[in-house]
Coordinates of C-alpha atoms in Angstrom, one line a residue:
X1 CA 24.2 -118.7 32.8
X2 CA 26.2 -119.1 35.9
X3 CA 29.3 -117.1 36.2
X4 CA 31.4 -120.1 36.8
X5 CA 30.2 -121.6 33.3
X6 CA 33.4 -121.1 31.7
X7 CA 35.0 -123.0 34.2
X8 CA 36.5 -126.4 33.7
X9 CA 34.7 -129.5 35.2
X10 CA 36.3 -133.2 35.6
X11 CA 33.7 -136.3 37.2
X12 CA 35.2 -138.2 39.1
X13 CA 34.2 -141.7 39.8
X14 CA 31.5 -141.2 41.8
X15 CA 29.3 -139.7 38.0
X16 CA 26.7 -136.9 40.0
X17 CA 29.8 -135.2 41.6
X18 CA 31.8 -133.1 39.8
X19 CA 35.3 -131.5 41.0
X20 CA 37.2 -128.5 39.3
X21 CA 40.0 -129.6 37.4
X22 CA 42.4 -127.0 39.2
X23 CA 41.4 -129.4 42.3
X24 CA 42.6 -132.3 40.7
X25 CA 46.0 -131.1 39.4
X26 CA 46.2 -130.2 42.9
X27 CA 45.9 -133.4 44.1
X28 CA 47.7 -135.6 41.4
X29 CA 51.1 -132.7 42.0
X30 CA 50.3 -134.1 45.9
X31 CA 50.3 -137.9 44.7
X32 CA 53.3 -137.8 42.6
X33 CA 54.6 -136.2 45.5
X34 CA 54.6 -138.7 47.9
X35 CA 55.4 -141.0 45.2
X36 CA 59.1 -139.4 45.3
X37 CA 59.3 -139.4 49.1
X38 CA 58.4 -143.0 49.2
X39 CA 61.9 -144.7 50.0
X40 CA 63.2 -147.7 48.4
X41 CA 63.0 -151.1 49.1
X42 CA 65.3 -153.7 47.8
X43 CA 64.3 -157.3 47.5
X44 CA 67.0 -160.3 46.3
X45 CA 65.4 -162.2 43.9
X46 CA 67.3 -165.8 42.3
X47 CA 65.7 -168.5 39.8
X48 CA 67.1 -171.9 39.4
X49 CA 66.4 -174.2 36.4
X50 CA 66.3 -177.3 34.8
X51 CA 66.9 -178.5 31.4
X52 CA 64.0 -179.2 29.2
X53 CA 66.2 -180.4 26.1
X54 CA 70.4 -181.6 25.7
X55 CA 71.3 -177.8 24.4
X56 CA 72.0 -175.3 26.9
X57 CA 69.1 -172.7 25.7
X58 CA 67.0 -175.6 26.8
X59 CA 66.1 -174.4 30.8
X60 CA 62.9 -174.1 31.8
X61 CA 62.0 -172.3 35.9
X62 CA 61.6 -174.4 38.7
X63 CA 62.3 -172.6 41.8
X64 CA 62.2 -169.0 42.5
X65 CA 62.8 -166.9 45.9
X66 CA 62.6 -163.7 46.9
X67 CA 64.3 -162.1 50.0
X68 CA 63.6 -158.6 52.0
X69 CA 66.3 -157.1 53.2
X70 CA 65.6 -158.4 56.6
X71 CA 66.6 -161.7 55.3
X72 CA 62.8 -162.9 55.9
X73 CA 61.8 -165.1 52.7
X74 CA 59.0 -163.9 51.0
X75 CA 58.6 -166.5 47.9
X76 CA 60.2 -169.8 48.0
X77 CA 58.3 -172.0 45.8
X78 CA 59.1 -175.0 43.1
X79 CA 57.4 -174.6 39.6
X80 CA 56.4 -177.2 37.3
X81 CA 58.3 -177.4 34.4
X82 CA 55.9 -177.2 31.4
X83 CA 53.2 -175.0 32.6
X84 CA 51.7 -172.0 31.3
X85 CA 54.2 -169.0 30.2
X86 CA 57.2 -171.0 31.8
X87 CA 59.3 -170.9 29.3
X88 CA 61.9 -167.8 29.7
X89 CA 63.2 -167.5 26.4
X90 CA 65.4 -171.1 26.1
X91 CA 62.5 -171.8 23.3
X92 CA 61.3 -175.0 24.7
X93 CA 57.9 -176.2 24.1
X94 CA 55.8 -175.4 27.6
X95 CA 54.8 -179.7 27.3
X96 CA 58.4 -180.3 27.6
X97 CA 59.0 -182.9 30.1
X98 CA 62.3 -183.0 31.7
X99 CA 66.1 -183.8 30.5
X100 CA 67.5 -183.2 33.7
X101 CA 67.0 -181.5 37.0
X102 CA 71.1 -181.2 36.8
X103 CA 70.9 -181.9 40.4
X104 CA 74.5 -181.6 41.7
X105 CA 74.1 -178.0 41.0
X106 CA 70.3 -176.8 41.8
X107 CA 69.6 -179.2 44.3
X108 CA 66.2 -179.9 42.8
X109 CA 64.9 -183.3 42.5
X110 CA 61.9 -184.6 39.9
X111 CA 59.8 -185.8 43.3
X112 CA 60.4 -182.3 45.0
X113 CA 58.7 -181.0 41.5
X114 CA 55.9 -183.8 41.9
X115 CA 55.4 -183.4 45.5
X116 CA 55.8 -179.5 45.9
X117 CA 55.6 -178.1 42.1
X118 CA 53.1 -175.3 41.4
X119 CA 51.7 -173.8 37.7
X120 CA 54.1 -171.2 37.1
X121 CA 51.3 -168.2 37.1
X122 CA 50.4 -169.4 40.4
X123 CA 53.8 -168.8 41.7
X124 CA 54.5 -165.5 39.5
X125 CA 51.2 -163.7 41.4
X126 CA 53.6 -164.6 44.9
X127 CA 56.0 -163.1 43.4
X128 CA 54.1 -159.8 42.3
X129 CA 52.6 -159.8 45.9
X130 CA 55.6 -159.7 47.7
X131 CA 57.4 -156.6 45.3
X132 CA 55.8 -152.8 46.3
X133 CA 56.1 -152.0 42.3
X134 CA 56.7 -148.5 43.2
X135 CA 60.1 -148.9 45.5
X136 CA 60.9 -152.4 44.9
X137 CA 64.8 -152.3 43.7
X138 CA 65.6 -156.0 42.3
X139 CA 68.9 -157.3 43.9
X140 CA 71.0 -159.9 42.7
X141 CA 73.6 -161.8 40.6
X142 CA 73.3 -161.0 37.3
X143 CA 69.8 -160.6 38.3
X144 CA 68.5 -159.5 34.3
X145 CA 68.4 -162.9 33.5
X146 CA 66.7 -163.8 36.6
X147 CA 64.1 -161.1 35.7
X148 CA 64.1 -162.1 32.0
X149 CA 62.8 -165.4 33.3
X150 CA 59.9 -164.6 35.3
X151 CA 58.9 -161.9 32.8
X152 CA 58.6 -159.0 34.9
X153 CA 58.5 -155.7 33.8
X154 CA 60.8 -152.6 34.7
X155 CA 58.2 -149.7 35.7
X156 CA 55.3 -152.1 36.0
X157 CA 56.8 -154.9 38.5
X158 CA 59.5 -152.7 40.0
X159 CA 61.5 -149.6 40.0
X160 CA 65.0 -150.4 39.6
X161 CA 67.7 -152.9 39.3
X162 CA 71.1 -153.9 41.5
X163 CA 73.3 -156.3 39.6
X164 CA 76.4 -157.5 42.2
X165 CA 78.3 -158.5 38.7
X166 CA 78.1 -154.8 38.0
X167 CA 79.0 -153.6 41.8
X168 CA 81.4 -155.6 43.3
X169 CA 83.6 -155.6 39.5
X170 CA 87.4 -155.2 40.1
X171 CA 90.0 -153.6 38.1
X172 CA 92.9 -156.2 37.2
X173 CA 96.2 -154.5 36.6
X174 CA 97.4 -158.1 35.6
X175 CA 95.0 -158.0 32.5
X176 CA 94.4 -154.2 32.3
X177 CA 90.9 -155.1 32.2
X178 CA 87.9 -155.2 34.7
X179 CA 87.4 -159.2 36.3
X180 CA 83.6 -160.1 37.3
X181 CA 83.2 -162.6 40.1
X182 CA 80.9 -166.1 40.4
X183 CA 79.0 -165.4 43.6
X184 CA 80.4 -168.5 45.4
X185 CA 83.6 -166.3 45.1
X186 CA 82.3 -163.4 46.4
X187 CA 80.8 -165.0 48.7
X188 CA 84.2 -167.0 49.7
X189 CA 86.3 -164.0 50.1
X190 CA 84.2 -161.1 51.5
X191 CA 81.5 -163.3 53.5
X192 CA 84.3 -165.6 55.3
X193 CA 82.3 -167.8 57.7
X194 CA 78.6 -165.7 57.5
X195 CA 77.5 -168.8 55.0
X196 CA 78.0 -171.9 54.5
X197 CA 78.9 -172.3 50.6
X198 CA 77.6 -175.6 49.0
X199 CA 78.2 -176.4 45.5
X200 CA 73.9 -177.5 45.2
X201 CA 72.5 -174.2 44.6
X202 CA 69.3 -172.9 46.2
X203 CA 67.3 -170.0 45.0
X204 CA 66.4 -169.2 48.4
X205 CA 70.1 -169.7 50.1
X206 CA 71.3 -167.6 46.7
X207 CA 69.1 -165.1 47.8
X208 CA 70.1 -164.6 51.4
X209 CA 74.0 -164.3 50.0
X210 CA 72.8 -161.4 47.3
X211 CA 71.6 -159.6 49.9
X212 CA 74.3 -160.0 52.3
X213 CA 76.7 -159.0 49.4
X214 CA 74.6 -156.2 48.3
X215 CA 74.4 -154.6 52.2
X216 CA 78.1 -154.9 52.2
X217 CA 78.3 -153.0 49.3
X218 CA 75.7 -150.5 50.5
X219 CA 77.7 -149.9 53.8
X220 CA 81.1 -149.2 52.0
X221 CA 80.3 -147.8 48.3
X222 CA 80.1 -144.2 50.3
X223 CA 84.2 -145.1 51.6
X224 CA 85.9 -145.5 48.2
X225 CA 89.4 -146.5 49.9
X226 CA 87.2 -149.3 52.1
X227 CA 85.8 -150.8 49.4
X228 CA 88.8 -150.9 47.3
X229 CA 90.7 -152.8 49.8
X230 CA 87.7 -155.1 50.0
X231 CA 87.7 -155.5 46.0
X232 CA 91.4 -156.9 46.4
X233 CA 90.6 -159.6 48.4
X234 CA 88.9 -160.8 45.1
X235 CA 92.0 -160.5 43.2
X236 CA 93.4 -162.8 45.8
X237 CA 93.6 -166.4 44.7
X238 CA 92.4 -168.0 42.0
X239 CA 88.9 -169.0 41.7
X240 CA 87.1 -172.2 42.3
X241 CA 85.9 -173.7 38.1
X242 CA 82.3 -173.6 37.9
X243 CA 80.1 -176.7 37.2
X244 CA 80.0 -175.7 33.8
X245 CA 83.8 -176.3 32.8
X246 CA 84.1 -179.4 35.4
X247 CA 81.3 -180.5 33.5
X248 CA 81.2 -179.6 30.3
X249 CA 77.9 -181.5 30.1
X250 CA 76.0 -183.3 32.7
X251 CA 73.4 -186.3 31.8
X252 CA 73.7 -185.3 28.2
X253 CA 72.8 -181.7 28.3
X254 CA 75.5 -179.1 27.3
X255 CA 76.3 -176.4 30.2
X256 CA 77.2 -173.7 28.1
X257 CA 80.5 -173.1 28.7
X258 CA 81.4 -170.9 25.5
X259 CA 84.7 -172.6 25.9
X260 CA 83.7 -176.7 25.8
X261 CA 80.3 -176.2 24.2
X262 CA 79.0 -179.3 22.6
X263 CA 75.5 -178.6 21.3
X264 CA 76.6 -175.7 18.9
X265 CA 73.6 -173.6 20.3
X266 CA 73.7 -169.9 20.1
X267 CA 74.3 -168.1 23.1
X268 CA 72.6 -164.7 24.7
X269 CA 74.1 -162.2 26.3

């Protein structure tokens, strides 16, 4: 017998070569390595719906976006209500047609669907495309939900999570309690004149203001006393009502406001 009999063997995928196990440690300590070096990258991501029933767990996707933070736009596409796996978790039947677009607040129209609408697997491999799974850091405003939505997976889709609820929250001394901001508001008061603020929402144009909001952030969260004088600007004023309590329901589907509900659905989170 050889004298190196005892020692261990691994194929690799090539199955008349074989490499010593020691080698490949080696290498996979190496891999991981670089894995760790690898900076990351963060990527503003926003999903707008329509209502596929009157409750308000009745929403179904039908525009996503996602945003580098060179403000290029690397997924802007309209889904069509009812396809495959678009369902998020309002419980509506994938054949449901739809209730409402709720226009007035997503700007999305049943002809832009028609004309423009893809299946909704064919717009979640984009979406996979455009996010490095390994450094892609998910920005955005209350951006779980948004993730919820599309399914994607932490560890498998991306790496990590900003939410600009969680990051730009400010102590109230009026309420002894922390207050969380709409984005319109952030936007209003620590953005002034960067965007233009339009009540018809945009997954793309809610994308671009995540990502300004979260690079503000990033530049001051390192100067405490600079970003506390930017959190009291929030405090400042009182904030605009949503669409939700102006409307506490809109072509016969509740909003879900907690406050005016009018379905009696249970709500998540």
């Amino acid at each position: 017998k050889k004298s190196n009999a005892h020692l261990h063997l691994c194929m690799n995928a090539n199955a008349s070569t074989f490499v010593p196990s020691s080698l490949l440690r080696k290498k996979e300590a190496q891999r991981e390595q670089r894995e760790e070096e690898e900076e990351d990258e963060y990527f503003a991501i926003d999903v707008e719906c329509v209502a596929t029933g009157h409750t308000h767990n009745d929403r179904a996707v039908a525009q996503i976006a996602v945003v580098d933070e060179r403000m290029r736009t690397l997924v802007n596409v309209f889904v069509k209500p009812g396809t495959a796996a678009n369902e998020g978790t309002s419980g509506a039947s994938t054949s449901s047609t739809i209730v409402s677009t709720i226009e007035p607040l997503t700007g999305i129209t049943r002809e832009k669907l028609d004309e423009e609408g893809i299946p909704f697997g064919d717009a979640m491999v984009l979406v996979r495309r455009s996010l490095p799974s390994r450094t892609a850091i998910l920005v955005g405003q209350n951006v779980s939900k948004d993730i919820e939505w599309l399914g994607l997976r932490e560890g498998e889709d991306f790496k990590g999570v900003v939410d600009l609820c969680g990051v730009w929250r400010t102590w109230n001394p009026k309420f002894s309690t922390y207050s969380v901001f709409s984005q319109d508001h952030l936007v209003r008061r620590l953005l002034q004149g960067q965007l233009e603020l339009n009540e018809k929402h945009c997954a793309e144009g809610d994308s671009v203001k995540s990502m300004k909001l979260f690079q503000l952030w990033r530049e001051l969260h390192h100067a405490p006393e600079k970003l506390q004088r930017e959190k009291e600007k929030l405090l400042e004023g009182t904030p605009e009502p949503s669409f939700a309590k102006r409307f506490p329901t809109f072509e016969g589907v509740c909003m879900g406001n907690r406050k005016t509900c009018t379905c009696g659905a249970p709500f998540f989170g």
